[in-house]
Amino acid sequence: MSGVQGWFGRLKGRTAALREHGARVRARREAEYAAEYAAEYAAEHAAEHAAAQHAREATDAARNPAGAVPWGVRVAAEAGWRFLVLAATLWVLMRVIGAVRLVVLAFVVALLVTALLQPTVARLHRRGLSRGLATALTAICGFIVLGLVGWFVVWQVSENLGDLTDRVQEGIEELKRWLLNSPFHVTEQQINDIAKKLSDSVGTSTSEITSSGLKGVTVVVEIITGLLLAMFSTLFMLYDGRHIWQWTLRLVPASARRGVAGAGPRAWRTLTAYVRGTLIVALIDAVFIGVGIYFLGVPLAVPIAVVIFLSSFVPLVGAVASGALAVVVALVTQGVFTALMALLVVLLVQQIEGHILQPFILGRAVRIHPLGVVLAVATGGIIAGIGGAVVAVPLVAVTNTVVGYLRTRAEPGPATGSGSAANSGTAAGSGPPDAGAP
């Protein structure tokens, strides 16, 4: 009996095991069927969703045509209207500067003169003189020197203008004789026609100048006004430049004040280096070229040297024009050989200036590409004449320094942190150092 019960027990256990196994198989198959159904449903649902999304985009594109514009065109449009805003702002700024051109030029000239004289004021102040006395001594001496230079230029030109005219006439006659005997087959009638056209042009210009005498008087009055304004501005910037800078910083938004406060001393050091370096380079050019053409026997060597000194304040363009003047005077007064020698002297001095003097004296802080110099001089000349051509290059040099500093400060990384830490003392409007910005 016990054997039968044992057999039934084992059968019952096996039946339960088979039942559990069948349940597990059914559960697994149901899970697989559910997974397959879920995948098929998800695929169908994704396809329906994509179709609906496409339909909505097509509807939106039909309602909003801008959505159908290609991405590149939209980017170009975004950049274009911003460029138009900047161009309009620049145009308005140029119009305003043109309306008050006398005041702007006088102030810029005052900045250049202040950059030249301010280190002397700071040096005298450190040696014990009061700020007012140091400013007065420096300003008086500086204005006297500038006045003497202007008087010397006018005196030399007026004293030698008649001699230069006679020499030019002699050179023209000699050139006429050379053309008649040259292999170019130039006839005397052709030369006379050219001379008549030149004479008519000069006569027309003379009549226009004569008829605009009142305008010339107005120009003289404007020049005197500009000089007086530049002198007063120079005095105040030499004496109270630090407080002027602090007041200017208060006009800047607080979020940008730290960057402007840090860029100010760097811009002022660039301007000071440019003015002092250009003055030294111009003096060296004038002395060496003047001595060279003097030993070549070219007349009016001193006036030409003065013109070279003044023209050197317009980089590249002024040097080329003044050098051409020296060569032309040598050609019409001494002949072709002397002109070639004068050209050799001018080229030699200018090469020494460009490759040795300017890199050594001006340094890398104010180095500008020659194309930028030419474009700046041309733009300044178009906007404000000779004065604009003179101040264009230092303006570009200062702008280059300020933009470079602000770009470096805005870049992420250690440079930004160090720049911010370095300028934390000036962020509150403390202003540049005594030897820096006015």
Coordinates of C-alpha atoms in Angstrom, one line a residue:
M1 CA 0.0 0.0 0.0
S2 CA 2.8 2.3 0.8
G3 CA 4.3 1.6 -2.6
V4 CA 1.2 2.7 -4.4
Q5 CA 1.0 5.9 -2.4
G6 CA 4.6 6.6 -3.2
W7 CA 4.0 6.1 -6.9
F8 CA 1.0 8.4 -6.8
G9 CA 3.0 11.0 -5.0
R10 CA 5.7 10.9 -7.6
L11 CA 3.2 11.1 -10.4
K12 CA 1.5 14.1 -8.7
G13 CA 4.9 15.8 -8.4
R14 CA 5.7 15.2 -12.0
T15 CA 2.3 16.5 -13.1
A16 CA 2.8 19.7 -11.0
A17 CA 6.2 20.1 -12.6
L18 CA 4.8 19.7 -16.1
R19 CA 2.1 22.1 -15.3
E20 CA 4.6 24.7 -14.0
H21 CA 6.7 24.2 -17.1
G22 CA 3.7 24.6 -19.4
A23 CA 2.8 27.8 -17.5
R24 CA 6.4 29.2 -18.0
V25 CA 6.3 28.3 -21.7
R26 CA 3.0 30.1 -22.1
A27 CA 4.2 33.1 -20.2
R28 CA 7.3 33.3 -22.3
R29 CA 5.3 33.0 -25.5
E30 CA 2.9 35.7 -24.3
A31 CA 5.8 38.0 -23.5
E32 CA 7.3 37.4 -27.0
Y33 CA 3.9 38.0 -28.6
A34 CA 3.5 41.2 -26.5
A35 CA 6.9 42.4 -27.5
E36 CA 6.3 41.8 -31.1
Y37 CA 3.0 43.5 -30.9
A38 CA 4.5 46.5 -29.1
A39 CA 7.2 46.8 -31.7
E40 CA 4.7 46.7 -34.6
Y41 CA 2.5 49.2 -32.8
A42 CA 5.4 51.5 -32.1
A43 CA 6.6 51.3 -35.7
E44 CA 3.1 52.1 -37.0
H45 CA 2.7 54.9 -34.4
A46 CA 6.1 56.4 -35.3
A47 CA 5.2 56.3 -39.0
E48 CA 1.8 58.0 -38.3
H49 CA 3.6 60.6 -36.0
A50 CA 6.1 61.4 -38.7
A51 CA 3.4 61.7 -41.3
A52 CA 1.5 64.0 -39.0
Q53 CA 4.6 66.1 -38.2
H54 CA 5.4 66.4 -41.9
A55 CA 1.8 67.5 -42.6
R56 CA 2.0 70.1 -39.8
E57 CA 5.4 71.4 -41.2
A58 CA 3.9 71.6 -44.6
T59 CA 0.9 73.5 -43.3
D60 CA 3.2 75.9 -41.3
A61 CA 5.4 76.5 -44.3
A62 CA 2.3 77.3 -46.3
R63 CA 1.1 79.7 -43.7
N64 CA 4.6 81.2 -43.0
P65 CA 6.7 81.6 -46.2
A66 CA 9.8 82.5 -44.1
G67 CA 10.0 78.9 -43.0
A68 CA 10.6 77.8 -46.6
V69 CA 13.6 80.1 -46.9
P70 CA 16.9 78.1 -46.9
W71 CA 19.0 78.3 -43.7
G72 CA 22.0 80.0 -45.4
V73 CA 19.8 82.7 -46.8
R74 CA 18.3 83.4 -43.4
V75 CA 21.8 83.7 -41.9
A76 CA 22.8 86.1 -44.6
A77 CA 19.7 88.2 -44.0
E78 CA 20.4 88.3 -40.2
A79 CA 24.0 89.4 -40.8
G80 CA 22.8 91.8 -43.5
W81 CA 20.4 93.9 -41.5
R82 CA 22.9 94.1 -38.6
F83 CA 25.5 95.3 -41.1
L84 CA 23.0 97.9 -42.4
V85 CA 22.4 99.1 -38.8
L86 CA 26.2 99.5 -38.3
A87 CA 26.6 101.3 -41.6
A88 CA 23.8 103.7 -40.8
T89 CA 25.3 104.3 -37.3
L90 CA 28.7 105.0 -38.9
W91 CA 27.1 107.3 -41.5
V92 CA 25.4 109.3 -38.8
L93 CA 28.6 109.5 -36.8
M94 CA 30.5 110.7 -39.9
R95 CA 27.8 113.4 -40.5
V96 CA 28.1 114.6 -36.9
I97 CA 31.9 114.7 -37.1
G98 CA 31.6 116.6 -40.4
A99 CA 29.3 119.1 -38.8
V100 CA 31.7 119.8 -35.9
R101 CA 34.9 118.9 -37.8
L102 CA 36.8 121.9 -36.4
V103 CA 36.1 120.9 -32.8
V104 CA 36.9 117.2 -33.4
L105 CA 40.2 118.0 -35.2
A106 CA 41.2 120.5 -32.5
F107 CA 40.5 118.0 -29.8
V108 CA 42.5 115.2 -31.6
V109 CA 45.4 117.6 -32.1
A110 CA 45.2 118.4 -28.4
L111 CA 45.3 114.7 -27.6
L112 CA 48.4 114.2 -29.8
V113 CA 50.2 117.2 -28.3
T114 CA 49.2 116.0 -24.8
A115 CA 50.6 112.6 -25.5
L116 CA 53.9 114.2 -26.5
L117 CA 54.1 116.6 -23.5
Q118 CA 52.4 114.6 -20.7
P119 CA 55.5 112.4 -19.8
T120 CA 57.4 115.6 -19.2
V121 CA 54.7 116.9 -16.9
A122 CA 54.7 113.7 -15.0
R123 CA 58.5 113.7 -14.7
L124 CA 58.6 117.3 -13.4
H125 CA 55.8 116.5 -10.9
R126 CA 57.7 113.5 -9.6
R127 CA 60.7 115.7 -9.0
G128 CA 58.8 118.0 -6.6
L129 CA 57.1 120.6 -8.8
S130 CA 53.4 121.2 -8.3
R131 CA 51.0 119.9 -10.9
G132 CA 50.1 123.4 -12.1
L133 CA 53.7 124.6 -12.3
A134 CA 54.8 121.5 -14.1
T135 CA 51.9 121.9 -16.6
A136 CA 52.6 125.6 -17.1
L137 CA 56.3 125.1 -17.8
T138 CA 55.8 122.2 -20.1
A139 CA 53.0 123.9 -22.0
I140 CA 54.8 127.2 -22.4
C141 CA 58.0 125.5 -23.6
G142 CA 56.1 123.1 -25.9
F143 CA 54.0 125.9 -27.5
I144 CA 57.1 128.0 -28.0
V145 CA 58.9 125.2 -29.7
L146 CA 55.9 124.4 -31.9
G147 CA 55.5 128.1 -32.7
L148 CA 59.2 128.4 -33.7
V149 CA 58.9 125.4 -35.9
G150 CA 55.9 126.9 -37.7
W151 CA 57.7 130.3 -38.0
F152 CA 60.8 128.5 -39.4
V153 CA 58.7 126.7 -42.0
V154 CA 56.9 129.8 -43.2
W155 CA 60.1 131.8 -43.3
Q156 CA 62.0 129.2 -45.3
V157 CA 59.2 128.8 -47.8
S158 CA 58.7 132.5 -48.3
E159 CA 62.4 133.2 -48.5
N160 CA 63.1 130.5 -51.1
L161 CA 59.9 130.5 -53.1
G162 CA 61.1 132.9 -55.7
D163 CA 64.4 131.1 -56.1
L164 CA 62.6 127.8 -56.4
T165 CA 60.2 129.2 -59.1
D166 CA 63.2 130.5 -61.1
R167 CA 65.0 127.1 -60.8
V168 CA 61.8 125.3 -61.9
Q169 CA 61.5 127.6 -64.9
E170 CA 65.1 126.9 -65.8
G171 CA 64.5 123.2 -65.4
I172 CA 61.3 123.4 -67.6
E173 CA 63.3 125.1 -70.4
E174 CA 66.0 122.5 -70.1
L175 CA 63.4 119.8 -70.2
K176 CA 61.9 121.4 -73.3
R177 CA 65.2 121.5 -75.1
W178 CA 65.9 117.9 -74.2
L179 CA 62.5 116.8 -75.5
L180 CA 63.1 118.6 -78.8
N181 CA 66.4 116.8 -79.2
S182 CA 65.2 113.4 -77.9
P183 CA 64.3 110.4 -80.0
F184 CA 60.7 110.7 -79.0
H185 CA 60.0 113.0 -82.0
V186 CA 58.3 115.7 -79.9
T187 CA 57.6 118.9 -81.8
E188 CA 57.7 122.4 -80.5
Q189 CA 54.0 122.8 -81.3
Q190 CA 53.0 119.9 -79.1
I191 CA 55.1 121.3 -76.2
N192 CA 53.5 124.7 -76.7
D193 CA 50.0 123.2 -76.7
I194 CA 50.7 121.4 -73.4
A195 CA 52.1 124.6 -71.9
K196 CA 49.0 126.5 -73.1
K197 CA 46.7 124.0 -71.4
L198 CA 48.7 124.2 -68.2
S199 CA 48.6 128.0 -68.3
D200 CA 44.8 128.0 -68.8
S201 CA 44.4 125.6 -65.9
V202 CA 46.5 127.7 -63.6
G203 CA 44.7 130.8 -64.7
T204 CA 41.3 129.2 -64.0
S205 CA 42.5 128.1 -60.6
T206 CA 43.9 131.6 -59.9
S207 CA 40.6 133.2 -60.7
E208 CA 38.7 130.8 -58.5
I209 CA 41.1 131.4 -55.7
T210 CA 40.8 135.2 -56.2
S211 CA 37.0 135.1 -56.3
S212 CA 36.8 133.1 -53.1
G213 CA 38.8 135.6 -51.0
L214 CA 36.1 135.8 -48.3
K215 CA 36.1 132.1 -48.0
G216 CA 39.9 132.2 -47.5
V217 CA 39.4 134.7 -44.7
T218 CA 36.9 132.3 -43.1
V219 CA 39.4 129.5 -43.4
V220 CA 42.0 131.5 -41.6
V221 CA 39.6 132.4 -38.8
E222 CA 38.7 128.7 -38.5
I223 CA 42.4 127.8 -38.3
I224 CA 43.1 130.3 -35.6
T225 CA 40.0 129.2 -33.7
G226 CA 41.0 125.6 -33.9
L227 CA 44.5 126.4 -32.7
L228 CA 43.2 128.3 -29.7
L229 CA 40.8 125.4 -28.9
A230 CA 43.6 122.9 -29.2
M231 CA 45.8 124.9 -26.9
F232 CA 43.2 125.2 -24.2
S233 CA 42.3 121.6 -24.5
T234 CA 45.9 120.6 -24.2
L235 CA 46.3 122.7 -21.0
F236 CA 43.3 121.2 -19.3
M237 CA 44.3 117.6 -20.3
L238 CA 47.8 118.1 -19.0
Y239 CA 46.7 119.6 -15.7
D240 CA 43.5 117.6 -15.0
G241 CA 43.6 114.6 -17.3
R242 CA 43.0 112.0 -14.5
H243 CA 39.8 113.6 -13.4
I244 CA 38.6 114.0 -17.0
W245 CA 39.3 110.3 -17.5
Q246 CA 37.4 109.4 -14.3
W247 CA 34.4 111.5 -15.4
T248 CA 34.5 109.8 -18.8
L249 CA 34.4 106.4 -17.2
R250 CA 31.2 107.3 -15.3
L251 CA 29.5 107.8 -18.7
V252 CA 30.2 104.2 -19.6
P253 CA 27.6 101.5 -18.5
A254 CA 28.6 99.7 -15.4
S255 CA 28.8 96.3 -17.2
A256 CA 31.4 97.6 -19.6
R257 CA 33.2 100.0 -17.3
R258 CA 35.8 97.4 -16.2
G259 CA 36.8 96.7 -19.8
V260 CA 37.0 100.4 -20.7
A261 CA 39.0 101.2 -17.6
G262 CA 41.5 98.5 -18.6
A263 CA 41.7 99.5 -22.2
G264 CA 42.3 103.2 -21.5
P265 CA 45.9 103.0 -20.2
R266 CA 46.8 100.7 -23.0
A267 CA 45.4 103.0 -25.6
W268 CA 47.1 106.0 -24.1
R269 CA 50.5 104.2 -24.0
T270 CA 50.0 103.3 -27.7
L271 CA 49.2 106.9 -28.6
T272 CA 52.2 108.2 -26.6
A273 CA 54.5 105.7 -28.2
Y274 CA 53.2 106.6 -31.7
V275 CA 53.5 110.4 -31.3
R276 CA 57.0 110.3 -29.8
G277 CA 58.2 107.6 -32.2
T278 CA 56.8 109.4 -35.3
L279 CA 58.4 112.6 -34.1
I280 CA 61.8 111.0 -33.8
V281 CA 61.5 109.1 -37.1
A282 CA 60.4 112.3 -38.9
L283 CA 63.3 114.3 -37.5
I284 CA 65.8 111.6 -38.6
D285 CA 64.3 111.4 -42.1
A286 CA 64.5 115.2 -42.5
V287 CA 68.1 115.5 -41.2
F288 CA 69.5 112.6 -43.2
I289 CA 67.7 113.4 -46.5
G290 CA 68.4 117.1 -46.1
V291 CA 72.1 116.5 -45.5
G292 CA 72.2 114.1 -48.4
I293 CA 70.6 116.5 -51.0
Y294 CA 72.7 119.3 -49.6
F295 CA 76.0 117.6 -50.4
L296 CA 74.6 116.7 -53.8
G297 CA 74.3 120.5 -54.5
V298 CA 70.4 120.5 -54.6
P299 CA 69.2 124.0 -53.8
L300 CA 66.6 124.7 -51.1
A301 CA 67.9 121.7 -49.0
V302 CA 66.6 123.2 -45.7
P303 CA 63.0 123.9 -46.9
I304 CA 62.8 120.5 -48.5
A305 CA 64.0 119.0 -45.2
V306 CA 61.3 120.9 -43.3
V307 CA 58.7 119.6 -45.8
I308 CA 60.0 116.1 -45.3
F309 CA 59.7 116.5 -41.5
L310 CA 56.1 117.7 -41.7
S311 CA 55.1 115.1 -44.3
S312 CA 56.5 112.2 -42.3
F313 CA 53.5 112.6 -39.9
V314 CA 51.4 111.2 -42.7
P315 CA 52.9 107.6 -42.9
L316 CA 53.9 106.1 -46.3
V317 CA 52.0 108.7 -48.3
G318 CA 53.8 111.7 -46.8
A319 CA 57.2 110.0 -47.2
V320 CA 56.6 109.2 -50.8
A321 CA 55.3 112.7 -51.6
S322 CA 58.2 114.5 -49.9
G323 CA 60.8 112.2 -51.4
A324 CA 59.3 112.8 -54.9
L325 CA 59.5 116.6 -54.2
A326 CA 63.3 116.3 -53.4
V327 CA 63.9 114.2 -56.6
V328 CA 61.9 116.6 -58.8
V329 CA 63.8 119.7 -57.5
A330 CA 67.1 117.9 -58.0
L331 CA 66.0 117.0 -61.6
V332 CA 64.9 120.4 -62.7
T333 CA 67.8 122.2 -61.1
Q334 CA 70.8 119.8 -61.3
G335 CA 70.1 117.3 -64.0
V336 CA 69.3 113.6 -64.3
F337 CA 72.4 112.2 -62.5
T338 CA 71.8 114.4 -59.4
A339 CA 68.1 113.4 -59.4
L340 CA 69.1 109.7 -59.5
M341 CA 71.5 110.2 -56.6
A342 CA 68.8 112.1 -54.7
L343 CA 66.4 109.2 -55.4
L344 CA 69.0 106.8 -54.1
V345 CA 69.4 108.9 -50.9
V346 CA 65.6 109.0 -50.3
L347 CA 65.2 105.3 -50.9
L348 CA 68.1 104.4 -48.6
V349 CA 66.8 106.6 -45.8
Q350 CA 63.3 105.3 -46.2
Q351 CA 64.4 101.7 -46.2
I352 CA 66.4 102.3 -43.0
E353 CA 63.3 103.9 -41.5
G354 CA 60.9 101.1 -42.5
H355 CA 63.1 98.2 -41.4
I356 CA 65.2 99.5 -38.5
L357 CA 63.9 102.8 -37.1
Q358 CA 60.2 102.2 -36.9
P359 CA 60.4 98.6 -35.5
F360 CA 63.0 99.8 -33.0
I361 CA 61.4 103.1 -32.0
L362 CA 57.7 102.5 -32.4
G363 CA 57.8 98.8 -31.4
R364 CA 55.1 96.2 -32.0
A365 CA 52.4 97.9 -30.1
V366 CA 51.7 100.4 -32.9
R367 CA 52.6 98.3 -35.9
I368 CA 49.9 98.4 -38.6
H369 CA 49.9 96.7 -41.9
P370 CA 50.8 99.0 -44.8
L371 CA 47.5 98.4 -46.5
G372 CA 45.7 99.5 -43.3
V373 CA 47.9 102.6 -43.2
V374 CA 47.1 103.6 -46.8
L375 CA 43.4 103.0 -46.4
A376 CA 43.3 105.0 -43.1
V377 CA 45.2 107.9 -44.6
A378 CA 43.0 107.9 -47.7
T379 CA 39.8 107.8 -45.6
G380 CA 41.0 110.5 -43.2
G381 CA 42.0 112.7 -46.1
I382 CA 38.6 112.3 -47.8
I383 CA 36.7 113.0 -44.5
A384 CA 38.8 115.9 -43.1
G385 CA 41.6 116.8 -45.5
I386 CA 45.2 117.0 -44.4
G387 CA 44.2 117.0 -40.7
G388 CA 42.2 113.8 -41.2
A389 CA 45.2 112.2 -42.9
V390 CA 47.5 113.1 -40.0
V391 CA 45.2 111.8 -37.3
A392 CA 43.9 108.7 -39.1
V393 CA 46.8 106.4 -38.4
P394 CA 47.1 107.1 -34.7
L395 CA 43.4 106.6 -34.4
V396 CA 43.7 103.2 -36.2
A397 CA 46.6 102.3 -33.9
V398 CA 44.6 103.1 -30.8
T399 CA 41.5 101.3 -32.0
N400 CA 43.6 98.2 -32.8
T401 CA 45.0 98.2 -29.3
V402 CA 41.6 98.7 -27.7
V403 CA 39.9 96.0 -29.8
G404 CA 42.8 93.5 -29.2
Y405 CA 42.6 94.0 -25.5
L406 CA 38.8 93.7 -25.3
R407 CA 38.9 90.6 -27.5
T408 CA 41.5 89.0 -25.3
R409 CA 39.6 89.9 -22.2
A410 CA 36.4 88.4 -23.6
E411 CA 38.0 85.1 -24.5
P412 CA 37.4 82.3 -21.9
G413 CA 40.4 80.9 -20.1
P414 CA 43.2 82.0 -17.8
A415 CA 43.7 85.2 -19.8
T416 CA 40.3 86.5 -18.9
G417 CA 40.7 85.8 -15.3
S418 CA 44.1 87.5 -15.1
G419 CA 42.8 90.4 -17.1
S420 CA 39.9 90.9 -14.8
A421 CA 42.1 90.6 -11.8
A422 CA 44.5 93.0 -13.2
N423 CA 41.8 95.6 -13.9
S424 CA 39.9 95.2 -10.7
G425 CA 41.7 98.3 -9.3
T426 CA 40.6 100.4 -12.2
A427 CA 37.0 99.1 -12.5
A428 CA 35.8 101.6 -9.9
G429 CA 36.9 104.5 -12.1
S430 CA 40.4 105.1 -10.6
G431 CA 41.7 106.0 -14.1
P432 CA 45.0 105.3 -15.7
P433 CA 48.3 105.9 -14.0
D434 CA 49.9 109.3 -13.9
A435 CA 52.2 108.5 -16.8
G436 CA 49.4 107.0 -18.8
A437 CA 46.1 108.4 -20.1
P438 CA 45.4 112.0 -19.3

